Amino acid sequence: MKTIAVISRKGGAGKTTVAVNLAAALREQGARAVLADADPLRSSSEALRAHSLSVVETSASKLFALTTASRRSGGDLLIIDTPAAPEGDVVAAIKVADLCLVVSRPTYLDVAAALKTLELLRQLRASGLIVLNQCPSARQGREPSQVSSTLDALRFAGVPVAAAPLRVRQAYQSALSEGQGVTEWEPRGQAAIEVRALAEIVRRKVLGELPSRPANDAMALSAMAARP
Ligand SMILES: Nc1ncnc2c1ncn2[C@@H]1O[C@H](COP(=O)(O)OP(=O)(O)O)[C@@H](O)[C@H]1O
Ligand SMILES: [Mg+2]
């Protein structure tokens, strides 16, 4: 069993959106994924109140026990949705995680905060991957300057970035308000395509699986170039 912490020191970056959608997409891909809501605001629990994907309500101090229990119960993946603060709670999630997904919007302040988080991960010897969220859509395969300059800055900093950015899409908000991930709400939509690409990247990284379909890289690339 592997644990993924979804973190960002910035509120509103999209931790809950990424955690919920990733859990739903990983389940669709056949992984036994459990979502843990470690945010006292309980946004994941609220979003999935009527969903078959059960959410475990937890807190920073219970995370170690939760990962032990999940390992015993034979789950494949435990995905932890975390609060923006305080730092101690985020550190507790980082310490139990095999991979930390650092969610960041493609803005100067978000990226600056994400780089600080990456530095914290380095100090804690934890593995991190930046997930860009709320990116404006690519046009005819070309990234908007906001996204390309963000990617340049992250490349310059030498930090790993998931090759499946999530775009600003109404589908993310509509799906959550219906208590679903986008892969369930609109299985053939552009949001579902980019979330599946991200799920595939994450699954390969933590479970070490080979891509189940040869189209995976093409999926990631097509998600990058997805139409609005
Ligand atoms: N890719 C996206 N496209 C459109 N809206 C989004 C996207 N990601 C997040 N949102 C919206 O932004 C707000 C904050 O997202 P949320 O996941 O709650 O962030 P966090 O958990 O980091 O505070 C929510 O209203 C959510 O629906
Ligand atoms: Mg949240």
Coordinates of C-alpha atoms and ligand atoms in Angstrom, one line a residue:
M1 CA 0.0 0.0 0.0
K2 CA 1.3 3.4 -0.9
T3 CA 0.3 6.8 0.5
I4 CA -0.1 10.0 -1.4
A5 CA -0.4 13.3 0.3
V6 CA -2.0 16.1 -1.6
I7 CA -0.5 19.4 -0.3
S8 CA -0.2 23.1 -0.9
R9 CA 0.3 25.9 1.6
K10 CA -2.1 28.1 -0.5
G11 CA -5.8 27.7 0.1
G12 CA -7.8 27.3 -3.1
A13 CA -5.0 25.9 -5.1
G14 CA -7.0 22.7 -5.7
K15 CA -5.9 20.1 -3.1
T16 CA -9.4 18.8 -2.5
T17 CA -10.2 18.9 -6.3
V18 CA -7.1 16.9 -7.1
A19 CA -7.5 14.4 -4.2
V20 CA -11.1 13.6 -4.9
N21 CA -10.7 13.4 -8.7
L22 CA -7.5 11.3 -8.4
A23 CA -9.1 8.9 -6.0
A24 CA -12.1 8.4 -8.4
A25 CA -9.9 8.0 -11.4
L26 CA -7.5 5.6 -9.7
R27 CA -10.5 3.5 -8.7
E28 CA -11.7 3.5 -12.3
Q29 CA -8.3 2.2 -13.3
G30 CA -8.7 -0.7 -10.9
A31 CA -6.7 0.5 -7.9
R32 CA -8.1 0.1 -4.4
A33 CA -7.9 3.8 -3.5
V34 CA -9.1 5.2 -0.3
L35 CA -9.5 8.9 0.3
A36 CA -8.5 10.4 3.7
D37 CA -9.8 13.8 4.7
A38 CA -7.3 15.4 7.1
D39 CA -8.6 18.9 6.6
P40 CA -10.8 20.1 9.5
L41 CA -12.9 21.9 6.9
R42 CA -14.0 18.4 5.7
S43 CA -14.3 19.6 2.0
S44 CA -13.6 16.1 0.6
S45 CA -16.1 14.5 2.9
E46 CA -18.7 17.1 2.1
A47 CA -18.2 16.7 -1.7
L48 CA -18.4 12.9 -1.5
R49 CA -21.2 12.7 1.1
A50 CA -23.4 10.5 -1.2
H51 CA -20.6 8.8 -3.1
S52 CA -19.7 5.1 -3.1
L53 CA -16.0 6.1 -2.7
S54 CA -15.8 6.2 1.1
V55 CA -13.9 9.0 2.7
V56 CA -12.1 8.5 6.0
E57 CA -12.3 11.6 8.2
T58 CA -9.0 11.9 10.1
S59 CA -6.5 14.4 11.5
A60 CA -2.7 14.9 11.5
S61 CA -2.2 13.0 14.8
K62 CA -4.1 9.9 13.5
L63 CA -2.3 9.6 10.1
F64 CA 0.3 7.1 11.2
A65 CA -2.3 4.8 12.7
L66 CA -4.5 5.2 9.6
T67 CA -1.7 4.2 7.2
T68 CA -1.0 1.2 9.3
A69 CA -4.6 0.2 9.3
S70 CA -5.0 0.8 5.5
R71 CA -1.9 -1.4 4.9
R72 CA -3.4 -4.2 6.9
S73 CA -6.8 -3.9 5.1
G74 CA -5.1 -4.5 1.8
G75 CA -5.7 -1.2 0.0
D76 CA -3.4 -0.2 -2.8
L77 CA -3.4 3.6 -2.3
L78 CA -4.3 6.0 0.5
I79 CA -4.8 9.5 -0.8
I80 CA -4.7 12.2 1.9
D81 CA -6.4 15.6 1.4
T82 CA -4.6 18.1 3.7
P83 CA -5.3 21.5 5.1
A84 CA -3.4 24.6 3.9
A85 CA -2.1 25.1 7.5
P86 CA -0.8 24.7 10.1
E87 CA 2.6 23.5 9.0
G88 CA 2.7 20.7 11.7
D89 CA -0.3 19.0 10.2
V90 CA 1.2 19.2 6.7
V91 CA 4.5 17.8 8.0
A92 CA 2.6 14.9 9.5
A93 CA 1.1 14.0 6.1
I94 CA 4.5 14.4 4.4
K95 CA 6.1 12.0 6.9
V96 CA 3.6 9.2 6.1
A97 CA 3.6 9.8 2.4
D98 CA 5.4 7.8 -0.3
L99 CA 4.7 10.7 -2.7
C100 CA 3.6 14.3 -2.1
L101 CA 1.6 16.0 -4.8
V102 CA 2.2 19.7 -4.5
V103 CA -0.7 21.4 -6.1
S104 CA 0.0 24.9 -7.6
R105 CA -1.8 27.3 -9.8
P106 CA 0.4 28.8 -12.5
T107 CA 0.9 32.1 -10.7
Y108 CA 4.0 33.7 -9.3
L109 CA 2.9 33.5 -5.7
D110 CA 1.6 29.9 -5.9
V111 CA 4.8 28.7 -7.6
A112 CA 6.9 30.6 -5.0
A113 CA 5.0 28.8 -2.2
A114 CA 5.3 25.4 -4.1
L115 CA 9.1 25.8 -4.3
K116 CA 9.2 26.5 -0.6
T117 CA 7.2 23.3 0.0
L118 CA 9.6 21.4 -2.3
E119 CA 12.5 22.6 -0.1
L120 CA 10.7 21.3 3.0
L121 CA 10.2 18.0 1.2
R122 CA 13.9 17.9 0.4
Q123 CA 14.8 18.5 4.1
L124 CA 12.4 15.7 5.1
R125 CA 13.8 13.4 2.4
A126 CA 10.3 13.1 1.0
S127 CA 9.4 12.6 -2.7
G128 CA 7.4 15.4 -4.4
L129 CA 5.8 16.1 -7.7
I130 CA 4.2 19.4 -8.7
V131 CA 0.7 19.2 -10.1
L132 CA -0.3 22.4 -12.0
N133 CA -4.0 23.1 -11.5
Q134 CA -6.3 25.8 -12.8
C135 CA -4.2 26.3 -15.9
P136 CA -5.7 28.2 -18.8
S137 CA -6.3 25.9 -21.8
A138 CA -3.7 25.4 -24.5
R139 CA -4.7 26.8 -27.9
Q140 CA -3.8 24.7 -30.9
G141 CA -1.2 22.8 -28.9
R142 CA 0.4 26.0 -27.6
E143 CA 0.5 26.7 -23.9
P144 CA -0.6 30.2 -22.8
S145 CA 2.4 32.3 -21.7
Q146 CA 1.2 32.0 -18.1
V147 CA 1.7 28.2 -18.2
S148 CA 4.8 28.2 -20.3
S149 CA 6.6 30.7 -18.1
T150 CA 5.6 28.7 -15.0
L151 CA 6.9 25.5 -16.6
D152 CA 10.2 27.4 -17.5
A153 CA 10.5 28.6 -13.9
L154 CA 9.9 25.1 -12.5
R155 CA 12.4 23.6 -15.0
F156 CA 15.0 26.2 -14.0
A157 CA 14.5 25.3 -10.4
G158 CA 15.0 21.6 -11.3
V159 CA 11.8 20.4 -9.7
P160 CA 9.7 17.5 -11.0
V161 CA 6.4 18.5 -12.6
A162 CA 3.6 16.1 -13.6
A163 CA 3.2 16.2 -17.4
A164 CA -0.5 16.4 -17.1
P165 CA -1.6 19.9 -16.0
L166 CA -5.3 20.3 -15.0
R167 CA -7.1 23.2 -16.8
V168 CA -9.6 25.7 -15.5
R169 CA -12.8 23.9 -16.3
Q170 CA -16.4 24.2 -15.1
A171 CA -16.6 20.4 -15.1
Y172 CA -14.4 20.3 -11.9
Q173 CA -16.9 22.5 -10.0
S174 CA -20.0 20.8 -11.5
A175 CA -18.8 17.3 -10.7
L176 CA -17.9 18.1 -7.1
S177 CA -21.3 19.8 -6.6
E178 CA -22.9 16.5 -7.8
G179 CA -20.6 14.5 -5.4
Q180 CA -18.6 13.0 -8.2
G181 CA -15.1 13.0 -9.8
V182 CA -15.0 14.4 -13.4
T183 CA -14.3 10.9 -14.7
E184 CA -17.7 9.8 -13.5
W185 CA -19.6 13.1 -14.1
E186 CA -18.5 13.4 -17.8
P187 CA -16.4 10.3 -18.6
R188 CA -15.5 11.5 -22.1
G189 CA -14.9 15.2 -21.2
Q190 CA -11.6 17.0 -21.5
A191 CA -11.3 17.1 -17.7
A192 CA -11.7 13.4 -17.4
I193 CA -9.0 12.9 -20.0
E194 CA -6.5 15.1 -18.1
V195 CA -7.4 13.6 -14.7
R196 CA -6.9 10.0 -16.1
A197 CA -3.5 11.1 -17.4
L198 CA -2.5 12.4 -14.0
A199 CA -3.8 9.3 -12.3
E200 CA -1.7 7.2 -14.7
I201 CA 1.4 9.2 -13.9
V202 CA 0.9 8.9 -10.2
R203 CA 0.0 5.2 -10.3
R204 CA 3.2 4.4 -12.3
K205 CA 5.3 6.5 -9.9
V206 CA 4.1 5.0 -6.6
L207 CA 3.1 1.5 -7.6
G208 CA 5.9 1.1 -10.2
E209 CA 3.6 -0.4 -12.7
L210 CA 4.2 -0.3 -16.4
P211 CA 1.7 1.6 -18.3
S212 CA -1.4 -0.5 -18.9
R213 CA -1.9 1.0 -22.3
P214 CA 0.7 2.2 -24.8
A215 CA -1.3 5.3 -25.2
N216 CA -0.3 6.7 -21.8
D217 CA 2.3 9.2 -23.0
A218 CA 0.0 10.2 -25.8
M219 CA -2.7 10.7 -23.2
A220 CA -0.5 13.0 -21.2
L221 CA 0.5 15.0 -24.2
S222 CA -3.1 15.3 -25.5
A223 CA -4.1 16.5 -22.1
M224 CA -1.4 19.2 -22.3
A225 CA -2.8 20.3 -25.6
A226 CA -6.5 19.7 -24.7
R227 CA -9.0 22.0 -26.2
P228 CA -11.1 24.2 -23.8
Ligands
LIG1 N1 -9.2 22.9 -12.4 C1 -10.2 23.6 -11.9 N2 -11.1 24.2 -12.7 C2 -12.1 25.0 -12.1 N3 -12.3 25.2 -10.8 C3 -11.4 24.6 -10.0 C4 -10.3 23.8 -10.4 N4 -9.6 23.4 -9.4 C5 -10.3 23.9 -8.3 N5 -11.3 24.6 -8.6 C6 -12.2 25.3 -7.7 O1 -11.4 26.2 -6.9 C7 -11.9 26.2 -5.6 C8 -10.8 25.8 -4.6 O2 -10.5 24.4 -4.9 P1 -10.2 23.3 -3.7 O3 -10.0 22.0 -4.4 O4 -11.3 23.4 -2.7 O5 -8.8 23.9 -3.2 P2 -8.1 23.6 -1.8 O6 -8.5 22.3 -1.3 O7 -6.6 23.7 -2.2 O8 -8.4 24.8 -0.9 C9 -13.2 25.3 -5.6 O9 -14.3 26.1 -5.7 C10 -13.0 24.4 -6.8 O10 -14.2 23.9 -7.3
MG2 MG -9.4 21.6 0.5

